mmCIF file with all atom_site columns, C-alpha atoms in Angstrom:
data_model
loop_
_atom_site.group_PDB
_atom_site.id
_atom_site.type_symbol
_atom_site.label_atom_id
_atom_site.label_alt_id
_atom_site.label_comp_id
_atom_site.label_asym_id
_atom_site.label_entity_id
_atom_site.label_seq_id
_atom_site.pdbx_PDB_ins_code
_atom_site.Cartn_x
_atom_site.Cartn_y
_atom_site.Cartn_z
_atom_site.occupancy
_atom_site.B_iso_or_equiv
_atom_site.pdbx_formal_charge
_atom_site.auth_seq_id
_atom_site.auth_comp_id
_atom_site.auth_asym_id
_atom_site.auth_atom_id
_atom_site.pdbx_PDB_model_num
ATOM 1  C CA . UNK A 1 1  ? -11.248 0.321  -9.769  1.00 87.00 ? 2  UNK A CA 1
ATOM 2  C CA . UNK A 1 2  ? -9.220  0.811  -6.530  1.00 90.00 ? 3  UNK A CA 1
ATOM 3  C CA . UNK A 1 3  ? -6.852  -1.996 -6.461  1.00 91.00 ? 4  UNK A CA 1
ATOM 4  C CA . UNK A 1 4  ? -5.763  -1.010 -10.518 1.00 94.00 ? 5  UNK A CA 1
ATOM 5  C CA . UNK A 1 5  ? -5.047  2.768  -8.901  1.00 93.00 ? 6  UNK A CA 1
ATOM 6  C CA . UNK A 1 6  ? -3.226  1.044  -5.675  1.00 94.00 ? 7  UNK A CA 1
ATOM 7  C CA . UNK A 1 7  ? -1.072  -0.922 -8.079  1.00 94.00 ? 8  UNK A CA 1
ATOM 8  C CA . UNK A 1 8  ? -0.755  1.730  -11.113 1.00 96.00 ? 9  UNK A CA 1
ATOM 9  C CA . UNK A 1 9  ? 0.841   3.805  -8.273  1.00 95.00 ? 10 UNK A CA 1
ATOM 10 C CA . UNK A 1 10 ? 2.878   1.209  -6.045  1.00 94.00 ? 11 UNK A CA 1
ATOM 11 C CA . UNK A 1 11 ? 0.913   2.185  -2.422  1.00 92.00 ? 12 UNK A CA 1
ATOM 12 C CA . UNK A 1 12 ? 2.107   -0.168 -0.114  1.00 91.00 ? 13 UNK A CA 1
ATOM 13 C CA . UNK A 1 13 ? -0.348  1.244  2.531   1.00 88.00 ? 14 UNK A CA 1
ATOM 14 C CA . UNK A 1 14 ? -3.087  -1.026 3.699   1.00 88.00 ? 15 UNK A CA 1
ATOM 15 C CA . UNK A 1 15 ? -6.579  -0.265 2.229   1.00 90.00 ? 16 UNK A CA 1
ATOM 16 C CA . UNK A 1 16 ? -9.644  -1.527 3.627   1.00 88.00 ? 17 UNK A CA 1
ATOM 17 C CA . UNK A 1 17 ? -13.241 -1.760 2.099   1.00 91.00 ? 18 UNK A CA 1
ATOM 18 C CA . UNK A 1 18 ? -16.320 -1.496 4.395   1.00 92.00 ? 19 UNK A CA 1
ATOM 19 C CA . UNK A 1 19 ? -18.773 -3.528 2.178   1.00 92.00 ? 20 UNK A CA 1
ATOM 20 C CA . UNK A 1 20 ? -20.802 -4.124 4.905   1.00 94.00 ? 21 UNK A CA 1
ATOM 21 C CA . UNK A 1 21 ? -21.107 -0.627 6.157   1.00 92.00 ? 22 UNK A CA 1
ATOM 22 C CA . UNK A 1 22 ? -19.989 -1.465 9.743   1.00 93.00 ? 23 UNK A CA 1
ATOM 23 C CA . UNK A 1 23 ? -16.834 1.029  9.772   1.00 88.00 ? 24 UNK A CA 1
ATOM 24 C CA . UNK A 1 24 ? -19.354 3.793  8.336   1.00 90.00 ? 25 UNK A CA 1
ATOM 25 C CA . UNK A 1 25 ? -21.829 2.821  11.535  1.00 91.00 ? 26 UNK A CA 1
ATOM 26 C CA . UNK A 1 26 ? -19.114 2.382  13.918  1.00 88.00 ? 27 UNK A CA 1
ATOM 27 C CA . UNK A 1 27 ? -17.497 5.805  13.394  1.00 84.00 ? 28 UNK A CA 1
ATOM 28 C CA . UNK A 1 28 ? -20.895 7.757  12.539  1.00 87.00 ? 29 UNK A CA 1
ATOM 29 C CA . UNK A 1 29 ? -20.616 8.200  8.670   1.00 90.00 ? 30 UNK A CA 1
ATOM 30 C CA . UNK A 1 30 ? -22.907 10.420 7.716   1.00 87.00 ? 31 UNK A CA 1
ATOM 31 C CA . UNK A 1 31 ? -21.562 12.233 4.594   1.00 90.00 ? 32 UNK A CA 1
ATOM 32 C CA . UNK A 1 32 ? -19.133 11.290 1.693   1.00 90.00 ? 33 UNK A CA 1
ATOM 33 C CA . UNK A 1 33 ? -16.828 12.328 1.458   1.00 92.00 ? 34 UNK A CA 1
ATOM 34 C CA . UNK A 1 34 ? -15.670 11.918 4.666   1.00 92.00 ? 35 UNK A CA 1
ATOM 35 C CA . UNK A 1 35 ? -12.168 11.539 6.242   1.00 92.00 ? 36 UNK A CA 1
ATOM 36 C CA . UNK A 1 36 ? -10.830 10.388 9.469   1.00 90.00 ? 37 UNK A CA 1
ATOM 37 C CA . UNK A 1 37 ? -7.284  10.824 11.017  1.00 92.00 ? 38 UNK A CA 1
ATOM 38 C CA . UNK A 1 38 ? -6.772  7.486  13.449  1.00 91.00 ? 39 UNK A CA 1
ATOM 39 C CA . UNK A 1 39 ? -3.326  7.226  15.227  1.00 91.00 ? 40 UNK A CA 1
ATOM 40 C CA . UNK A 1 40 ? -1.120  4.120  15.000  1.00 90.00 ? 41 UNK A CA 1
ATOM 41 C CA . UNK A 1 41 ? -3.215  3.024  18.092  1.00 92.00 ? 42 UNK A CA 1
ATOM 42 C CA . UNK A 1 42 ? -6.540  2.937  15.795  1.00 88.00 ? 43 UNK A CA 1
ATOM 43 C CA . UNK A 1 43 ? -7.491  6.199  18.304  1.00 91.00 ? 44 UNK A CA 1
ATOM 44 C CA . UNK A 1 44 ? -9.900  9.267  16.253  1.00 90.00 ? 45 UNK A CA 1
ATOM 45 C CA . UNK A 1 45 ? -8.017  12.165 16.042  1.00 91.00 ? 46 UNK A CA 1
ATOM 46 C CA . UNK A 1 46 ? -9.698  14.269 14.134  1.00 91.00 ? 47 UNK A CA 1
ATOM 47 C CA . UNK A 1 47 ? -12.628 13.889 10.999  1.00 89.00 ? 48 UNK A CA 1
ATOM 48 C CA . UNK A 1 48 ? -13.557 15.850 8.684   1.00 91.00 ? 49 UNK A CA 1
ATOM 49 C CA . UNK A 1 49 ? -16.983 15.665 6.623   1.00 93.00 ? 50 UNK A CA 1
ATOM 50 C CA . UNK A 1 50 ? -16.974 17.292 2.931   1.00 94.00 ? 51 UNK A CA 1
ATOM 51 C CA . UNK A 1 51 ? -14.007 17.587 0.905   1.00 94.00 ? 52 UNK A CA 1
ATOM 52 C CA . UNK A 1 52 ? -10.763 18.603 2.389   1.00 94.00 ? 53 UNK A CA 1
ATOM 53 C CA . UNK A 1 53 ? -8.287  21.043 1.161   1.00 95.00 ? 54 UNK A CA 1
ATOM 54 C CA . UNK A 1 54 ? -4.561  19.595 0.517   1.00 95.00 ? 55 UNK A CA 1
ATOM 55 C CA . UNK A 1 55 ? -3.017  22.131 3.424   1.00 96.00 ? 56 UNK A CA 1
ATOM 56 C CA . UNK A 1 56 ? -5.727  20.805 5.549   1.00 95.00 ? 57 UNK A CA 1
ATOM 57 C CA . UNK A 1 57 ? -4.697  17.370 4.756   1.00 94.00 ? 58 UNK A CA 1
ATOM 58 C CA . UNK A 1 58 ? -0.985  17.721 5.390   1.00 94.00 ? 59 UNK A CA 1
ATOM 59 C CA . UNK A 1 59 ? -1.365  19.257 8.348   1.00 94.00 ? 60 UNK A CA 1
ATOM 60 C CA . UNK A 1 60 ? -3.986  16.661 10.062  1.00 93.00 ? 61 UNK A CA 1
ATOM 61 C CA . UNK A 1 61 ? -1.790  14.355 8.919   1.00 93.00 ? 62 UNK A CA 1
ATOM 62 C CA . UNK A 1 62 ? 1.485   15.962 10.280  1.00 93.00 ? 63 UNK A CA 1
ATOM 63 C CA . UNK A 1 63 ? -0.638  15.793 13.550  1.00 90.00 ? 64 UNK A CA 1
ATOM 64 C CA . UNK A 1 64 ? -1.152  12.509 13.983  1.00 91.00 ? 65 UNK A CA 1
ATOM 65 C CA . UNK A 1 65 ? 2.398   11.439 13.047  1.00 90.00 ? 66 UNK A CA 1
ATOM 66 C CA . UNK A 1 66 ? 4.121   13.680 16.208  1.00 77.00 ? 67 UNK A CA 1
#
């Protein structure tokens, strides 16, 4: 279960579940996996659909953090 894994690893991070599939609507899920890079002014950066490599991950992330 998430929340056992958020604890079991002391995230802090806020984590958000879309029960009611409007997030997935709203941003045009239409594959999982499926990751998006939002800024810290909720603005899409960048998505990726399918899995992601961990270089690709670091460096979409490094992006969003400049």
């Amino acid at each position: 279960d998430a929340q056992a894994i958020l604890t079991e690893n002391s995230y802090t991070f806020p984590v958000y579940y879309d029960t009611n599939s409007e997030c997935a609507y709203g941003y045009g899920v239409t594959a999982i996996p499926m990751t998006f890079f939002i800024d810290k002014n909720g603005n899409l950066v960048s998505g990726k659909t399918g899995m992601i490599s961990e270089a690709d991950l670091e460096r979409r992330i490094l992006t969003i953090l400049d």
